[in-house]
Tab-separated table of C-alpha atoms in Angstrom:
chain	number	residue	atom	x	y	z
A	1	UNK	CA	41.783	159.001	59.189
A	2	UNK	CA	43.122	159.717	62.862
A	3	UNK	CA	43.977	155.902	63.319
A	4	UNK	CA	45.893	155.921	59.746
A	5	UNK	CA	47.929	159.137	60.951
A	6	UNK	CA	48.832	157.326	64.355
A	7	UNK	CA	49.942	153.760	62.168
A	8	UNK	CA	52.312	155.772	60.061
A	9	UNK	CA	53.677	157.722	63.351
A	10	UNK	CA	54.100	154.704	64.858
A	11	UNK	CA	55.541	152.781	61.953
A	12	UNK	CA	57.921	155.423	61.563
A	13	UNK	CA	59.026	155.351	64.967
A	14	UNK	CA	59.398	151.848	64.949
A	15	UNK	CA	61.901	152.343	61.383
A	16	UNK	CA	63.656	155.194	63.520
A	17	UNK	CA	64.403	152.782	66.420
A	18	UNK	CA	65.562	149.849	64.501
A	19	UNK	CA	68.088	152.246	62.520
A	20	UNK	CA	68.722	153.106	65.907
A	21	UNK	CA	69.741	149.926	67.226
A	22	UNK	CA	71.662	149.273	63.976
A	23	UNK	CA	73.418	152.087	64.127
A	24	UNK	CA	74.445	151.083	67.763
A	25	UNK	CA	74.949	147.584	66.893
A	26	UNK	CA	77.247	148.643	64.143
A	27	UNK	CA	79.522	151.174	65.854
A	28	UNK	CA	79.712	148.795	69.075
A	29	UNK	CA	83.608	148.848	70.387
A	30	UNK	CA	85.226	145.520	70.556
A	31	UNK	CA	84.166	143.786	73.711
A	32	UNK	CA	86.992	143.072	76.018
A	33	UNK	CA	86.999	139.969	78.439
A	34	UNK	CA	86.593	142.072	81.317
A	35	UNK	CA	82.924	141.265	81.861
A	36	UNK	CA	83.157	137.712	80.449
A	37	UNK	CA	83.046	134.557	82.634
A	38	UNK	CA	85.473	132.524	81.651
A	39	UNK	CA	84.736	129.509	79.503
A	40	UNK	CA	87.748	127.508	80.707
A	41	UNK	CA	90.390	127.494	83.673
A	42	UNK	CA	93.651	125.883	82.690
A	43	UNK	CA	97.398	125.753	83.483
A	44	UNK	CA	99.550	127.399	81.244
A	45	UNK	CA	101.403	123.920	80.592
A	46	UNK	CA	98.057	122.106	80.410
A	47	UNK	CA	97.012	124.471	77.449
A	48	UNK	CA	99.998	124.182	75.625
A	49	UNK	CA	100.264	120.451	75.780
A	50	UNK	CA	96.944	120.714	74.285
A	51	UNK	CA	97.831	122.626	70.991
A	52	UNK	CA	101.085	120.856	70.912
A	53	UNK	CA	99.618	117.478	70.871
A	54	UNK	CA	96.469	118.028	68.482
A	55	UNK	CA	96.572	121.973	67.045
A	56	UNK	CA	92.855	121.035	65.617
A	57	UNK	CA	91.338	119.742	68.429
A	58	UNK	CA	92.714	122.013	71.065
A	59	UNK	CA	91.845	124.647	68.525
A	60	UNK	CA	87.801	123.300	68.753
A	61	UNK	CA	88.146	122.957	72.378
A	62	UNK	CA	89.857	126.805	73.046
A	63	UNK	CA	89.697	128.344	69.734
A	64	UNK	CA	87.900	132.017	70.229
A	65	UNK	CA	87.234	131.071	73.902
A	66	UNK	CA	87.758	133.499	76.837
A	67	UNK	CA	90.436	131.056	78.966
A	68	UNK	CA	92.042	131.819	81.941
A	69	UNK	CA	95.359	130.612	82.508
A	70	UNK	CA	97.147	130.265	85.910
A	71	UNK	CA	100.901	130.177	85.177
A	72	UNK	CA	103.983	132.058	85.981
A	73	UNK	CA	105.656	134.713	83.913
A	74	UNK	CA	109.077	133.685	81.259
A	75	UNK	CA	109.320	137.066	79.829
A	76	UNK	CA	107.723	140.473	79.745
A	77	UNK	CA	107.951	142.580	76.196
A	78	UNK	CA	106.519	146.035	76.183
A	79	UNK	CA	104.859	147.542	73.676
A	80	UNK	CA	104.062	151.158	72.476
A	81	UNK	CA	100.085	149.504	71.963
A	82	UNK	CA	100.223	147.504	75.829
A	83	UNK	CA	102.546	144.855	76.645
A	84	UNK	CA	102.837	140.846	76.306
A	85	UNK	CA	103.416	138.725	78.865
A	86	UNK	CA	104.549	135.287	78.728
A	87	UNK	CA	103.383	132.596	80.417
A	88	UNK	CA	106.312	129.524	81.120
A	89	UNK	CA	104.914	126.281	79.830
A	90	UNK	CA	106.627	122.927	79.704
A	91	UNK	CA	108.279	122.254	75.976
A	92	UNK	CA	111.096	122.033	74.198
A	93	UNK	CA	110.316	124.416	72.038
A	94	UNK	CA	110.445	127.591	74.075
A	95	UNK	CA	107.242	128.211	72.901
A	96	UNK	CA	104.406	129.655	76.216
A	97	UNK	CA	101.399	131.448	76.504
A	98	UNK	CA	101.811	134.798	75.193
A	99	UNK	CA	98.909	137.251	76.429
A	100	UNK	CA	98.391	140.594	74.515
A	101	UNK	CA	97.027	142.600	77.351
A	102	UNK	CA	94.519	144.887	76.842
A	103	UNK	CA	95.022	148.349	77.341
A	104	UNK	CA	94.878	149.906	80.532
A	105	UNK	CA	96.119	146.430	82.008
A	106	UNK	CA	100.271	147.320	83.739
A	107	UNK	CA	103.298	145.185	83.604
A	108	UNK	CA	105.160	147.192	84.911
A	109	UNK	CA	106.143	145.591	87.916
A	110	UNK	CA	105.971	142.132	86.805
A	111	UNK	CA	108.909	139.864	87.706
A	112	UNK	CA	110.351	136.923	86.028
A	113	UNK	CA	109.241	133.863	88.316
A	114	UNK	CA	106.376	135.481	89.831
A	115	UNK	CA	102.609	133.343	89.224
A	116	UNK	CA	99.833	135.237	87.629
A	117	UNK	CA	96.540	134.156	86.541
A	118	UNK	CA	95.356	136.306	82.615
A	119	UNK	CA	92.337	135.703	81.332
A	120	UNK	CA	92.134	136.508	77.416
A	121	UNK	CA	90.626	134.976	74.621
A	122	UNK	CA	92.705	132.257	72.865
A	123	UNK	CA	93.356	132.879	69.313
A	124	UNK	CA	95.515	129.793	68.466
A	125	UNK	CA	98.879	128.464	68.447
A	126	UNK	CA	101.832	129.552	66.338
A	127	UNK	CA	104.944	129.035	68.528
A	128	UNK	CA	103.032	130.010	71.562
A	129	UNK	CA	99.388	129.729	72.275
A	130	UNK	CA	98.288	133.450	72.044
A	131	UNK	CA	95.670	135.199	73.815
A	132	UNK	CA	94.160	138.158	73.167
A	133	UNK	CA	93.022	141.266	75.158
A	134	UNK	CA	94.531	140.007	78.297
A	135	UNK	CA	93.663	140.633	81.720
A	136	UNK	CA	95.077	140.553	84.815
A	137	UNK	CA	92.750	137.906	87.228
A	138	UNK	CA	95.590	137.622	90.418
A	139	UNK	CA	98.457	138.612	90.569
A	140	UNK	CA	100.513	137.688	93.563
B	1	UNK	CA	144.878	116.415	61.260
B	2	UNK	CA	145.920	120.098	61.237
B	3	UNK	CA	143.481	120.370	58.002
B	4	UNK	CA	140.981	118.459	59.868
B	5	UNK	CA	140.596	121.260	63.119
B	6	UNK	CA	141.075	123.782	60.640
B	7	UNK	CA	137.947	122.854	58.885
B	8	UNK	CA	136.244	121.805	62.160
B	9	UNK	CA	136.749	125.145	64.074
B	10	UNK	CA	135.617	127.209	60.232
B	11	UNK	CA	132.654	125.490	60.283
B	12	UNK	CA	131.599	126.024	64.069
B	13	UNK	CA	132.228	129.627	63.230
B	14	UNK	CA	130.424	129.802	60.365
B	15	UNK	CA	127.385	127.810	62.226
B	16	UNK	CA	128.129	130.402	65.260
B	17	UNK	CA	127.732	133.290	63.162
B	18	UNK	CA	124.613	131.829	61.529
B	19	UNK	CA	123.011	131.608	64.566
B	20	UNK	CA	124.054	135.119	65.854
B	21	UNK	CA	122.364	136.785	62.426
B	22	UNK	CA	118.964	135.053	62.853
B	23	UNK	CA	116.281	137.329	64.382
B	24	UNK	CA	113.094	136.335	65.535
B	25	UNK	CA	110.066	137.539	67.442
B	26	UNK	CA	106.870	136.124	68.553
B	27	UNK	CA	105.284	139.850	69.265
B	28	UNK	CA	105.597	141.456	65.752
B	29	UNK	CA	103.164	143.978	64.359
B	30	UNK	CA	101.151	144.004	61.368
B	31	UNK	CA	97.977	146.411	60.776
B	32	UNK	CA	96.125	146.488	57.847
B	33	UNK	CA	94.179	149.972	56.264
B	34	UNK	CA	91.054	150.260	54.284
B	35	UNK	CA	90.448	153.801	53.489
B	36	UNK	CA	87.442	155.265	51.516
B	37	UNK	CA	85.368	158.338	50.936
B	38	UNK	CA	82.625	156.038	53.560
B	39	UNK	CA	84.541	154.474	56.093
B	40	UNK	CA	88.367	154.300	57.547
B	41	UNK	CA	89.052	150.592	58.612
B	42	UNK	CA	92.079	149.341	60.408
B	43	UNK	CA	93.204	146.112	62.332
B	44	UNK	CA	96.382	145.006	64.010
B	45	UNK	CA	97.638	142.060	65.125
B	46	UNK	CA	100.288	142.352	67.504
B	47	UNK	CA	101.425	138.829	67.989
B	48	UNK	CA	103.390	138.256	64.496
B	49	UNK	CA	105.371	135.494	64.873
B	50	UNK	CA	108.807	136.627	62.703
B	51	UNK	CA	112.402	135.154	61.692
B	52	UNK	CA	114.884	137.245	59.265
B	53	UNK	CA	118.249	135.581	58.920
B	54	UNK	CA	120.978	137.769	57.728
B	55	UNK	CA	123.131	135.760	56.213
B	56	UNK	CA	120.788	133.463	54.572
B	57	UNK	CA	119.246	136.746	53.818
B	58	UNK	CA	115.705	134.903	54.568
B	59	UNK	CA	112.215	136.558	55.828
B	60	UNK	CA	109.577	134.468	57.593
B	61	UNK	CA	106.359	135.498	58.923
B	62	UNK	CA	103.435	133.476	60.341
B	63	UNK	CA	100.394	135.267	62.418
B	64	UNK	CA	96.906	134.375	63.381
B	65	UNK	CA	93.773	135.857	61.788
B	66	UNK	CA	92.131	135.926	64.921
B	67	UNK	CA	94.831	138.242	66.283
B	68	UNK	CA	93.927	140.813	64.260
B	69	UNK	CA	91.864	143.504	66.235
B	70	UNK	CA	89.574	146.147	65.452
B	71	UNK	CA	88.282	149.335	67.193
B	72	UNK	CA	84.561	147.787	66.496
B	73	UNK	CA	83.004	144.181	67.617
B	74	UNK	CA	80.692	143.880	64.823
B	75	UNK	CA	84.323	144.820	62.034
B	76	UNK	CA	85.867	141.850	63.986
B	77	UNK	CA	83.233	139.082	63.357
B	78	UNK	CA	82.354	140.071	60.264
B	79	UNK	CA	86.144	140.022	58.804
B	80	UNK	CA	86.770	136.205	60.789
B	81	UNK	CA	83.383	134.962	60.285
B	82	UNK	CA	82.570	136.146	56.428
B	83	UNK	CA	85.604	137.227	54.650
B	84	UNK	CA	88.643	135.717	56.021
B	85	UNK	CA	86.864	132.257	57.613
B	86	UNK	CA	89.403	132.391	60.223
B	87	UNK	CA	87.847	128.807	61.344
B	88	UNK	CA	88.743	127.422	58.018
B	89	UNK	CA	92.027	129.164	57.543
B	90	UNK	CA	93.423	130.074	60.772
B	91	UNK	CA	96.861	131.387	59.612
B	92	UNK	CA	98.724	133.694	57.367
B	93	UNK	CA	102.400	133.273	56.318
B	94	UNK	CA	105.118	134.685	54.099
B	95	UNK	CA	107.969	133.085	52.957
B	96	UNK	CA	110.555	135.190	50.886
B	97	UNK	CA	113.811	136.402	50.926
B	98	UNK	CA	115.383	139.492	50.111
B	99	UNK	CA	117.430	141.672	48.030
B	100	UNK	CA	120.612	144.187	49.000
B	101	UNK	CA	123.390	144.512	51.023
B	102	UNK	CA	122.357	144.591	55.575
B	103	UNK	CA	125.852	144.625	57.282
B	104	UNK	CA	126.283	143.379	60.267
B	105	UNK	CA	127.127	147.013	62.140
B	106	UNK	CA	124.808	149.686	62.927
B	107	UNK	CA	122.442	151.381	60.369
B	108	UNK	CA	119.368	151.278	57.974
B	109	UNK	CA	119.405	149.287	55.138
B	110	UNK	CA	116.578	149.311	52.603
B	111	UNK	CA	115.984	145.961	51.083
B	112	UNK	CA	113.391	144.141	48.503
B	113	UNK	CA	111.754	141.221	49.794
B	114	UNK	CA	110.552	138.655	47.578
B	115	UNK	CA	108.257	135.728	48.105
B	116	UNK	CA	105.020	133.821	48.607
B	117	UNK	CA	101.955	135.628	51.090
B	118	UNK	CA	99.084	132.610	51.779
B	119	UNK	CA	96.404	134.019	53.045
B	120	UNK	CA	92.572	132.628	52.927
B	121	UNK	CA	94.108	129.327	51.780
B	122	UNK	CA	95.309	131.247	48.539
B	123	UNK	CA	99.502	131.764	47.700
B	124	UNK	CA	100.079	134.559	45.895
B	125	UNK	CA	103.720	136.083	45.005
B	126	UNK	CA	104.471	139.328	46.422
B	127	UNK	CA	106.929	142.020	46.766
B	128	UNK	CA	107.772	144.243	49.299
B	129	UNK	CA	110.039	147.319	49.977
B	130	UNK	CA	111.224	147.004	53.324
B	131	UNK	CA	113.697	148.864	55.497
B	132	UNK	CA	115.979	146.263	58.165
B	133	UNK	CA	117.951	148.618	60.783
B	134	UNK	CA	120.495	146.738	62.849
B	135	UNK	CA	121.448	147.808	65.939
B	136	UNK	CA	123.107	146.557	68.796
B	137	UNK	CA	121.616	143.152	70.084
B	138	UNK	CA	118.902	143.646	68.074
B	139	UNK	CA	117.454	143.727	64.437
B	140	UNK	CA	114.311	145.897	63.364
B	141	UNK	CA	112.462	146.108	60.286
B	142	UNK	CA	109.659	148.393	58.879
B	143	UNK	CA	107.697	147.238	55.233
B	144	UNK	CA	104.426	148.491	53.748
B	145	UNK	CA	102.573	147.287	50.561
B	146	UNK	CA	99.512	146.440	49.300
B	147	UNK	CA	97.141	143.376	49.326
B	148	UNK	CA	93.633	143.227	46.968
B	149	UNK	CA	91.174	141.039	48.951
B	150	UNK	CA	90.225	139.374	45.166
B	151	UNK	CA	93.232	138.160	44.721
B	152	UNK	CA	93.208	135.574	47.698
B	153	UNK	CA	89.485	135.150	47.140
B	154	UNK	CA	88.198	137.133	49.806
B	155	UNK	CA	84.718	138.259	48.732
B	156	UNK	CA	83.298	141.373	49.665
B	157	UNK	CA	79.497	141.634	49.537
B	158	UNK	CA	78.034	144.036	47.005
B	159	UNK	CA	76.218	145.587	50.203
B	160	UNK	CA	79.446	147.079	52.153
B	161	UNK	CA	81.619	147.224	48.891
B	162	UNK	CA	81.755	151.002	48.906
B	163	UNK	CA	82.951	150.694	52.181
B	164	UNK	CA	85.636	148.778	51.563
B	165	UNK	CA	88.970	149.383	49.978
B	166	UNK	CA	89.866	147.678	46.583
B	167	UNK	CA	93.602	147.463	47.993
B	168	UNK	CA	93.871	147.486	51.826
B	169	UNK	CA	97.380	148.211	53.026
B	170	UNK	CA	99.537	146.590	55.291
B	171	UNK	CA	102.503	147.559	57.421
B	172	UNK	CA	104.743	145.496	59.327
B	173	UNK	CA	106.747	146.388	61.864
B	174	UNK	CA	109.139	144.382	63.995
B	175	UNK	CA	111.734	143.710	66.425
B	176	UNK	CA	113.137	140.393	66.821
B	177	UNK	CA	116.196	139.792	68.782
B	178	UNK	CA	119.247	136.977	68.377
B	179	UNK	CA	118.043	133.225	68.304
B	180	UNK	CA	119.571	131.583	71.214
């Protein structure tokens, strides 16, 4: 009888810890790329040349990936949710890397010109190659 | 010959004017709302590629799927991974083009915008109410409406249907400046 009682106590501390970690699991904020070790370190004009040469492939290679890109800034556009950044990269198109930064993450004092290295996961390529929930890695 | 550089020098101005009343951005805004008695969802994608030319009177929008974010990690897969397959169908886009008079000074002008939304590999018509406010330099332009998941064959699983919102709306909001 005593080792029934202690089954269902511990049975029903087992259910109360998986609902638990559900519960946890389920209201988990969106991970940033903060912690994340880059999968990939790339030029700004190397990843573009990639998604303007083969959109599918680059898109296998980088697609959902945390990348860091090394590059210097075209433009700077801020935003009432964060700012973008744009990286220059080598086209015809006008088209760069355009990093969402994440909040907390200041441009500010960014100038036109000056080389920055943002790592941010790659979401794909429309006229730019975008990445998401940028951060700063060096800026010089 | 007089006709000739008559006809030359109205049709650089025409092309000259063309090109000062298209608008684009690559940093548009578009968030999406699901809103019921269990749960309050909402995503945005701040990256919205967008081109509105005035005097064609055209509205173009393209945007990743993977760009749109979410206050919760598990949300975020399960929308990419399950309901929009943002691996199989990477991009949305609208084509349209709208309705009523935007001048080319100051102001807010509401307008109807007309055309086709793809989304989840599925083209649907759609029309939108939309507000375009020119101002110096620059163009702006706010637009809500609603999209039902069904009718771009998103599926929602029987198991988190209450949760989810049998119309999820969508506002757009952006700010393109001049094509150069």
């Amino acid at each position: 009888m005593k080792r029934k009682k202690q089954l269902i106590i511990a049975g029903a501390v087992l259910c109360l810890l998986a609902a638990a970690w559900g519960f946890y699991l389920y209201n988990k904020p969106r991970s940033g790329v903060n912690a994340l070790q880059a999968d990939t370190s790339i030029t700004a004009d190397s990843l573009y040349s990639h998604f303007a040469g083969n959109e599918q492939q680059a898109n296998q290679l980088f697609g959902n990936k945390v990348v860091e890109v090394s590059g210097v800034v075209a433009l700077v556009q801020p935003g009432q949710q964060g700012a973008s950044v744009i990286l220059a990269a080598k086209n015809d198109m006008g088209g760069g890397i355009n990093c969402s930064l994440a909040s907390g993450q200041q441009a500010d004092n960014l100038l036109v010109g000056q080389p920055v290295k943002i790592k941010g996961r790659c979401t794909g390529y429309l006229m730019d190659v975008n990445l998401v929930d940028a951060v700063f890695v060096n800026r010089k | 010959m007089k006709k000739y550089i008559l006809l030359l020098a109205m049709v650089a101005g025409m092309l000259a004017t063309a090109s000062a009343q298209t608008y684009v951005t690559r940093n548009g805004q578009i968030s999406f709302y699901s809103k019921t008695s269990l749960e309050d969802i909402k995503a945005t994608n701040k990256q919205v590629f967008a081109a509105i030319d005035l005097s064609k009177k055209t509205v173009a929008f393209s945007l990743l799927m993977r760009g749109f974010l979410f206050d919760k990690q598990l949300m975020q897969d399960h929308f990419n991974e399950n309901y929009v397959e943002s691996d199989k169908f990477p991009k949305a886009t609208f084509n349209g083009s709208f309705t009523g008079a935007v001048e080319n000074k100051p102001g807010k002008y509401p307008v109807q915008i007309e055309g086709k939304l793809t989304l989840h590999g599925v083209t649907q018509p759609v029309t939108i109410p939309a507000v375009l406010e020119v101002q110096s330099g620059s163009l702006s332009g706010t637009a809500s409406f609603s999209v039902k998941p069904a009718d771009y064959k998103i599926e929602i699983p029987s198991v988190v249907k209450d949760k989810i919102a049998q119309q999820i709306t969508v506002q757009v909001s952006i700010a393109g400046t001049p094509l150069k």
